[in-house]
Coordinates of C-alpha atoms in Angstrom, one line a residue:
M365 CA -19.9 10.7 5.8
A366 CA -17.2 8.9 7.8
S367 CA -13.7 10.2 7.6
C368 CA -11.3 8.6 5.1
N369 CA -8.3 9.2 7.3
T370 CA -6.2 6.2 8.4
R371 CA -4.8 5.4 11.8
E372 CA -1.3 4.5 12.7
N373 CA -0.2 2.5 15.8
A374 CA 2.3 -0.2 16.8
K375 CA -0.1 -3.1 16.9
L376 CA 0.1 -6.2 14.7
K377 CA -0.1 -4.9 11.1
I378 CA -2.5 -6.7 8.8
V379 CA -3.5 -6.3 5.1
I380 CA -6.6 -8.2 4.1
D381 CA -6.8 -9.4 0.4
C382 CA -10.3 -10.6 -0.3
D383 CA -13.1 -11.3 -2.8
A384 CA -15.7 -10.3 -0.2
G385 CA -18.1 -13.2 0.0
I386 CA -20.0 -14.1 3.2
D387 CA -17.0 -15.7 5.0
D388 CA -14.7 -12.9 3.9
A389 CA -17.1 -10.5 5.6
Q390 CA -17.0 -12.7 8.7
A391 CA -13.2 -12.7 8.7
I392 CA -13.1 -8.9 8.3
V393 CA -15.5 -8.4 11.2
I394 CA -13.2 -10.7 13.3
A395 CA -10.2 -8.5 12.4
L396 CA -12.0 -5.3 13.3
S397 CA -13.0 -6.7 16.7
Q398 CA -9.4 -7.5 17.6
D399 CA -6.6 -5.3 18.8
V400 CA -4.8 -5.2 15.5
D401 CA -4.0 -2.5 12.9
V402 CA -5.7 -3.2 9.6
L403 CA -3.6 -1.1 7.2
G404 CA -5.7 -1.7 4.2
I405 CA -8.1 -4.1 2.3
T406 CA -7.2 -5.0 -1.2
C407 CA -10.0 -6.4 -3.5
T408 CA -9.8 -9.0 -6.1
F409 CA -12.3 -10.8 -8.4
G410 CA -13.5 -14.2 -7.1
N411 CA -16.8 -14.8 -5.5
V412 CA -18.1 -11.8 -7.5
E413 CA -16.8 -9.2 -9.9
V414 CA -14.2 -6.9 -8.3
D415 CA -16.5 -3.8 -8.4
Q416 CA -19.0 -5.7 -6.4
V417 CA -16.3 -6.9 -4.0
I418 CA -15.5 -3.2 -3.4
K419 CA -19.1 -2.5 -2.5
N420 CA -19.2 -5.5 -0.2
V421 CA -16.1 -4.4 1.6
F422 CA -17.5 -0.9 2.2
K423 CA -20.7 -2.5 3.5
V424 CA -18.7 -4.3 6.1
L425 CA -16.6 -1.3 7.0
E426 CA -19.7 0.9 7.4
V427 CA -21.4 -1.5 9.7
C428 CA -18.2 -1.7 11.8
G429 CA -17.7 2.1 11.8
R430 CA -14.2 1.7 10.1
T431 CA -14.4 3.5 6.8
D432 CA -11.1 5.0 7.8
I433 CA -9.4 1.8 6.5
P434 CA -8.1 2.3 2.9
V435 CA -9.7 0.1 0.3
Y436 CA -8.0 -0.7 -3.0
K437 CA -9.3 -2.1 -6.3
G438 CA -7.3 -4.9 -7.7
A439 CA -7.4 -7.7 -10.3
H440 CA -10.6 -8.0 -12.3
R441 CA -9.7 -11.3 -13.9
P442 CA -7.2 -14.2 -13.7
I443 CA -3.7 -13.7 -15.0
L444 CA -4.5 -15.6 -18.2
G445 CA -8.0 -14.2 -18.4
F446 CA -9.9 -17.5 -18.4
N447 CA -13.6 -17.5 -17.5
Y448 CA -14.6 -19.4 -14.4
E449 CA -17.9 -20.5 -12.8
K450 CA -18.8 -18.4 -9.7
S451 CA -20.1 -20.2 -6.6
L452 CA -23.8 -20.0 -5.8
Y453 CA -23.0 -20.2 -2.1
H454 CA -22.5 -16.4 -1.7
G455 CA -25.5 -15.3 -3.9
R456 CA -25.3 -13.1 -6.9
D457 CA -24.0 -10.1 -5.0
G458 CA -21.5 -12.1 -2.8
L459 CA -23.3 -11.2 0.4
G460 CA -26.3 -13.6 0.3
D461 CA -28.5 -11.3 -1.8
A462 CA -29.7 -9.5 1.3
T463 CA -32.2 -6.9 0.1
D464 CA -32.3 -4.8 3.3
I465 CA -28.7 -3.5 3.2
Q466 CA -28.2 -0.2 1.6
D467 CA -25.5 0.4 -1.1
P468 CA -22.4 1.9 0.6
N469 CA -20.7 5.1 0.0
V470 CA -17.5 4.2 -2.0
D471 CA -16.0 7.7 -2.2
C472 CA -13.1 6.6 0.0
L473 CA -11.9 4.0 -2.6
Q474 CA -8.2 4.6 -3.2
E475 CA -6.8 5.4 -6.6
T476 CA -3.8 3.1 -6.2
H477 CA -4.1 -0.4 -7.7
A478 CA -4.2 -3.1 -5.1
A479 CA -0.9 -4.7 -6.2
Q480 CA 0.9 -1.4 -6.1
A481 CA -0.7 -0.7 -2.7
L482 CA 0.6 -4.0 -1.3
V483 CA 4.1 -3.1 -2.4
Q484 CA 3.9 0.4 -1.0
I485 CA 2.5 -0.8 2.4
V486 CA 5.1 -3.5 2.8
N487 CA 7.9 -1.2 1.8
K488 CA 6.7 1.3 4.4
H489 CA 6.6 -1.4 7.1
P490 CA 9.2 -4.0 6.0
S491 CA 9.1 -7.3 7.9
E492 CA 6.0 -6.1 9.9
V493 CA 3.0 -6.7 7.6
V494 CA 1.0 -9.9 7.8
I495 CA -1.2 -10.4 4.7
V496 CA -4.3 -12.5 5.1
A497 CA -5.3 -13.7 1.7
L498 CA -8.9 -14.9 1.4
G499 CA -9.5 -15.0 -2.3
P500 CA -7.7 -15.8 -5.6
L501 CA -4.0 -14.9 -5.2
T502 CA -3.9 -12.6 -8.3
N503 CA -3.1 -9.4 -6.5
L504 CA -0.2 -11.0 -4.5
A505 CA 1.2 -12.6 -7.7
L506 CA 1.1 -9.2 -9.5
A507 CA 2.7 -7.5 -6.5
S508 CA 5.6 -10.0 -6.5
H509 CA 6.4 -8.9 -10.1
L510 CA 6.3 -5.2 -9.3
D511 CA 9.1 -5.4 -6.7
S512 CA 11.7 -8.1 -6.7
E513 CA 12.1 -7.8 -2.9
F514 CA 8.5 -7.7 -2.0
T515 CA 8.2 -11.4 -1.1
T516 CA 11.1 -11.1 1.3
K517 CA 9.7 -8.0 3.0
V518 CA 6.3 -9.5 4.0
K519 CA 6.3 -10.8 7.5
E520 CA 4.0 -13.7 6.8
V521 CA 1.0 -14.6 4.6
F522 CA -2.0 -16.6 5.9
V523 CA -3.9 -18.1 3.0
M524 CA -7.3 -19.8 2.6
G525 CA -6.8 -22.0 -0.4
G526 CA -5.9 -25.3 -2.0
C527 CA -6.8 -28.8 -1.0
I528 CA -4.3 -31.3 0.3
H529 CA -6.0 -34.6 -0.7
S530 CA -7.3 -33.5 -4.1
K531 CA -10.9 -33.4 -2.9
G532 CA -12.0 -30.2 -4.6
N533 CA -14.9 -28.0 -3.6
H534 CA -15.0 -26.3 -7.1
T535 CA -13.7 -28.9 -9.5
V536 CA -13.0 -32.6 -9.0
T537 CA -9.6 -31.9 -7.6
A538 CA -9.3 -28.2 -6.9
E539 CA -10.4 -25.7 -4.3
F540 CA -12.0 -22.5 -5.6
N541 CA -9.4 -19.8 -4.8
F542 CA -6.6 -21.8 -6.4
C543 CA -8.7 -23.1 -9.2
V544 CA -10.0 -19.8 -10.6
D545 CA -6.4 -18.5 -11.1
P546 CA -4.0 -21.4 -11.0
E547 CA -1.2 -19.3 -12.5
A548 CA -1.4 -16.8 -9.6
A549 CA -1.4 -19.6 -7.0
H550 CA 1.6 -21.2 -8.8
I551 CA 3.5 -17.9 -8.8
F552 CA 2.6 -17.3 -5.1
L553 CA 3.9 -20.7 -3.9
A554 CA 7.0 -20.6 -6.2
E555 CA 8.1 -17.0 -5.6
F556 CA 7.1 -15.9 -2.1
K557 CA 10.1 -16.2 0.3
C558 CA 8.3 -15.1 3.5
P559 CA 6.6 -17.7 5.7
I560 CA 3.3 -19.0 4.3
S561 CA 0.6 -20.5 6.6
L562 CA -2.1 -22.2 4.6
V563 CA -5.6 -23.4 5.6
S564 CA -6.8 -26.0 3.1
W565 CA -10.3 -26.9 2.2
E566 CA -10.0 -30.2 4.0
M567 CA -8.9 -28.5 7.2
C568 CA -12.2 -26.5 7.0
V569 CA -14.2 -29.6 6.5
D570 CA -12.4 -31.3 9.4
H571 CA -13.4 -28.4 11.6
S572 CA -17.1 -28.2 10.8
M573 CA -19.4 -27.0 13.4
E574 CA -22.9 -27.7 14.7
W575 CA -25.8 -25.6 13.4
E576 CA -26.6 -24.8 17.0
F577 CA -23.4 -22.7 17.1
F578 CA -24.4 -21.0 13.8
D579 CA -27.8 -20.1 15.2
R580 CA -26.1 -18.6 18.3
Y581 CA -23.7 -16.7 16.1
L582 CA -26.6 -15.1 14.2
S583 CA -28.7 -14.3 17.2
V584 CA -26.4 -11.8 19.1
G585 CA -28.6 -8.9 18.1
T586 CA -25.9 -6.2 17.8
K587 CA -25.4 -4.0 14.7
R588 CA -22.6 -6.3 13.5
G589 CA -24.6 -9.4 14.5
E590 CA -27.7 -8.2 12.5
F591 CA -25.6 -7.6 9.5
I592 CA -24.0 -11.0 9.6
K593 CA -27.5 -12.5 10.1
K594 CA -28.8 -10.7 7.0
I595 CA -26.0 -11.9 4.7
S596 CA -26.0 -15.5 6.1
K597 CA -29.6 -16.5 5.8
K598 CA -29.0 -18.8 2.8
I599 CA -26.0 -20.7 4.1
K600 CA -28.0 -23.4 5.9
E601 CA -30.2 -23.8 2.9
Y602 CA -27.2 -24.1 0.6
E603 CA -25.3 -26.6 2.8
G604 CA -28.3 -28.8 3.2
E605 CA -28.1 -31.7 5.6
G606 CA -24.4 -31.4 6.3
P607 CA -22.7 -29.5 9.1
F608 CA -21.8 -25.8 9.1
I609 CA -18.5 -25.4 7.3
D610 CA -16.7 -22.1 7.4
C611 CA -13.5 -21.1 5.7
D612 CA -12.0 -17.5 5.6
P613 CA -12.3 -16.9 9.4
F614 CA -9.8 -19.7 10.0
P615 CA -6.7 -18.0 8.5
M616 CA -7.8 -14.7 10.0
C617 CA -8.0 -16.2 13.5
A618 CA -4.7 -18.0 13.1
A619 CA -3.0 -14.8 12.1
I620 CA -4.3 -12.9 15.1
Q621 CA -4.1 -15.6 17.7
P622 CA -1.2 -18.0 16.9
Q623 CA -2.1 -20.2 19.9
I624 CA -5.2 -21.3 18.0
V625 CA -3.0 -23.6 15.9
L626 CA -2.7 -27.0 17.6
Q627 CA -1.1 -29.0 14.8
E628 CA 0.9 -28.1 11.7
K629 CA 3.2 -29.6 9.1
L630 CA 5.9 -28.1 6.9
V631 CA 5.7 -29.3 3.3
Y632 CA 6.7 -28.3 -0.2
A633 CA 3.6 -27.5 -2.3
T634 CA 3.0 -26.3 -5.8
V635 CA 0.0 -26.0 -8.2
E636 CA -0.9 -27.9 -11.3
V637 CA -1.5 -25.5 -14.2
Q638 CA -1.8 -27.9 -17.2
G639 CA -3.8 -31.0 -16.3
A640 CA -7.1 -31.5 -18.0
L641 CA -8.7 -32.8 -14.8
T642 CA -6.3 -31.4 -12.3
R643 CA -5.7 -27.8 -13.3
G644 CA -5.7 -25.7 -10.2
Q645 CA -5.0 -28.6 -7.9
M646 CA -2.5 -28.0 -5.1
V647 CA 0.1 -30.7 -5.1
V648 CA 1.7 -31.5 -1.7
D649 CA 5.0 -33.4 -1.7
W650 CA 4.2 -35.4 1.5
E651 CA 7.2 -37.7 1.2
G652 CA 9.8 -35.2 0.0
K653 CA 10.3 -36.9 -3.3
L654 CA 10.9 -33.7 -5.2
K655 CA 13.8 -32.9 -2.9
K656 CA 12.7 -29.3 -2.5
A657 CA 12.7 -27.1 0.6
C658 CA 9.5 -26.8 2.4
N659 CA 7.6 -23.6 1.5
V660 CA 4.3 -24.0 3.3
R661 CA 3.1 -24.5 6.8
L662 CA -0.1 -26.4 6.6
L663 CA -2.4 -25.7 9.5
Q664 CA -3.9 -29.1 10.3
K665 CA -5.7 -28.7 13.6
I666 CA -7.0 -25.7 15.4
D667 CA -8.6 -25.0 18.8
L668 CA -12.2 -25.0 17.7
K669 CA -13.5 -23.7 21.0
L670 CA -11.2 -20.6 20.8
F671 CA -12.1 -20.2 17.1
M672 CA -15.9 -20.2 18.0
D673 CA -15.3 -17.8 20.8
M674 CA -13.5 -15.4 18.4
M675 CA -16.4 -15.7 16.0
L676 CA -19.0 -14.9 18.7
N677 CA -17.0 -12.1 20.3
S678 CA -16.6 -10.4 16.9
V679 CA -20.3 -9.7 16.7
K680 CA -20.9 -8.8 20.3

């Protein structure tokens, strides 16, 4: 069994908060292929139940030979406990229902709750930790209520979530990560005082890729590449005739390589928590009518060639 010991260095410090679907796995593999220090991975419900998320994270860490990275179990439901519909995109197990991947050894799972771990890690490295949030924001919202200074001590948060033109991918107007726990997303945008960089659903759609690239990405033939290929087989079938749309790797790449961002906009944003048709919708004050300070940097355009290079290099 691989060692549970962690490693310390002076590199860019990252914590990954995820719900371990297929694109979460892609993003984790990207992080582990770069010269950064992943201080921990915090798990939340989302694409699948949190216990399955933990298994999926360990599957990725095992294939990458990085079970030294601490993994923490976090939120198992939204803050208000509402039920939600899971996406079929990731399969029943979150990783494409691949039958030829063994269950991982989860003995290294930490006892500390993910929200507490976020506070502890950030307090140990104030103003140094970048959080890359790839799922519902429940763990981050809980952490903000455990320590009143937590949100000022985080260096930056990169988020995959929300939609800027109310063109939802889960409900009529809402993106999945924000929609399944609107209260958490509302708390996050209202209370975090550190810089927030956000990749919206529309940005992902605007940066779709050809299936030729997808096929190249899955044909590298390395151990990592074969793992990504196994979990990704159903993506083309699910997306049908449209282009290849990816999500979670975008905020990860932006966090690691800032030059990938070609266009951005500072805005004030919040989340609707009461609307019958708009619950979970991110509301962007494009014209400044609310007279509130900007709290979000929207990533609008990225260097797609550099992004695809990072994707390919992560599995080589």
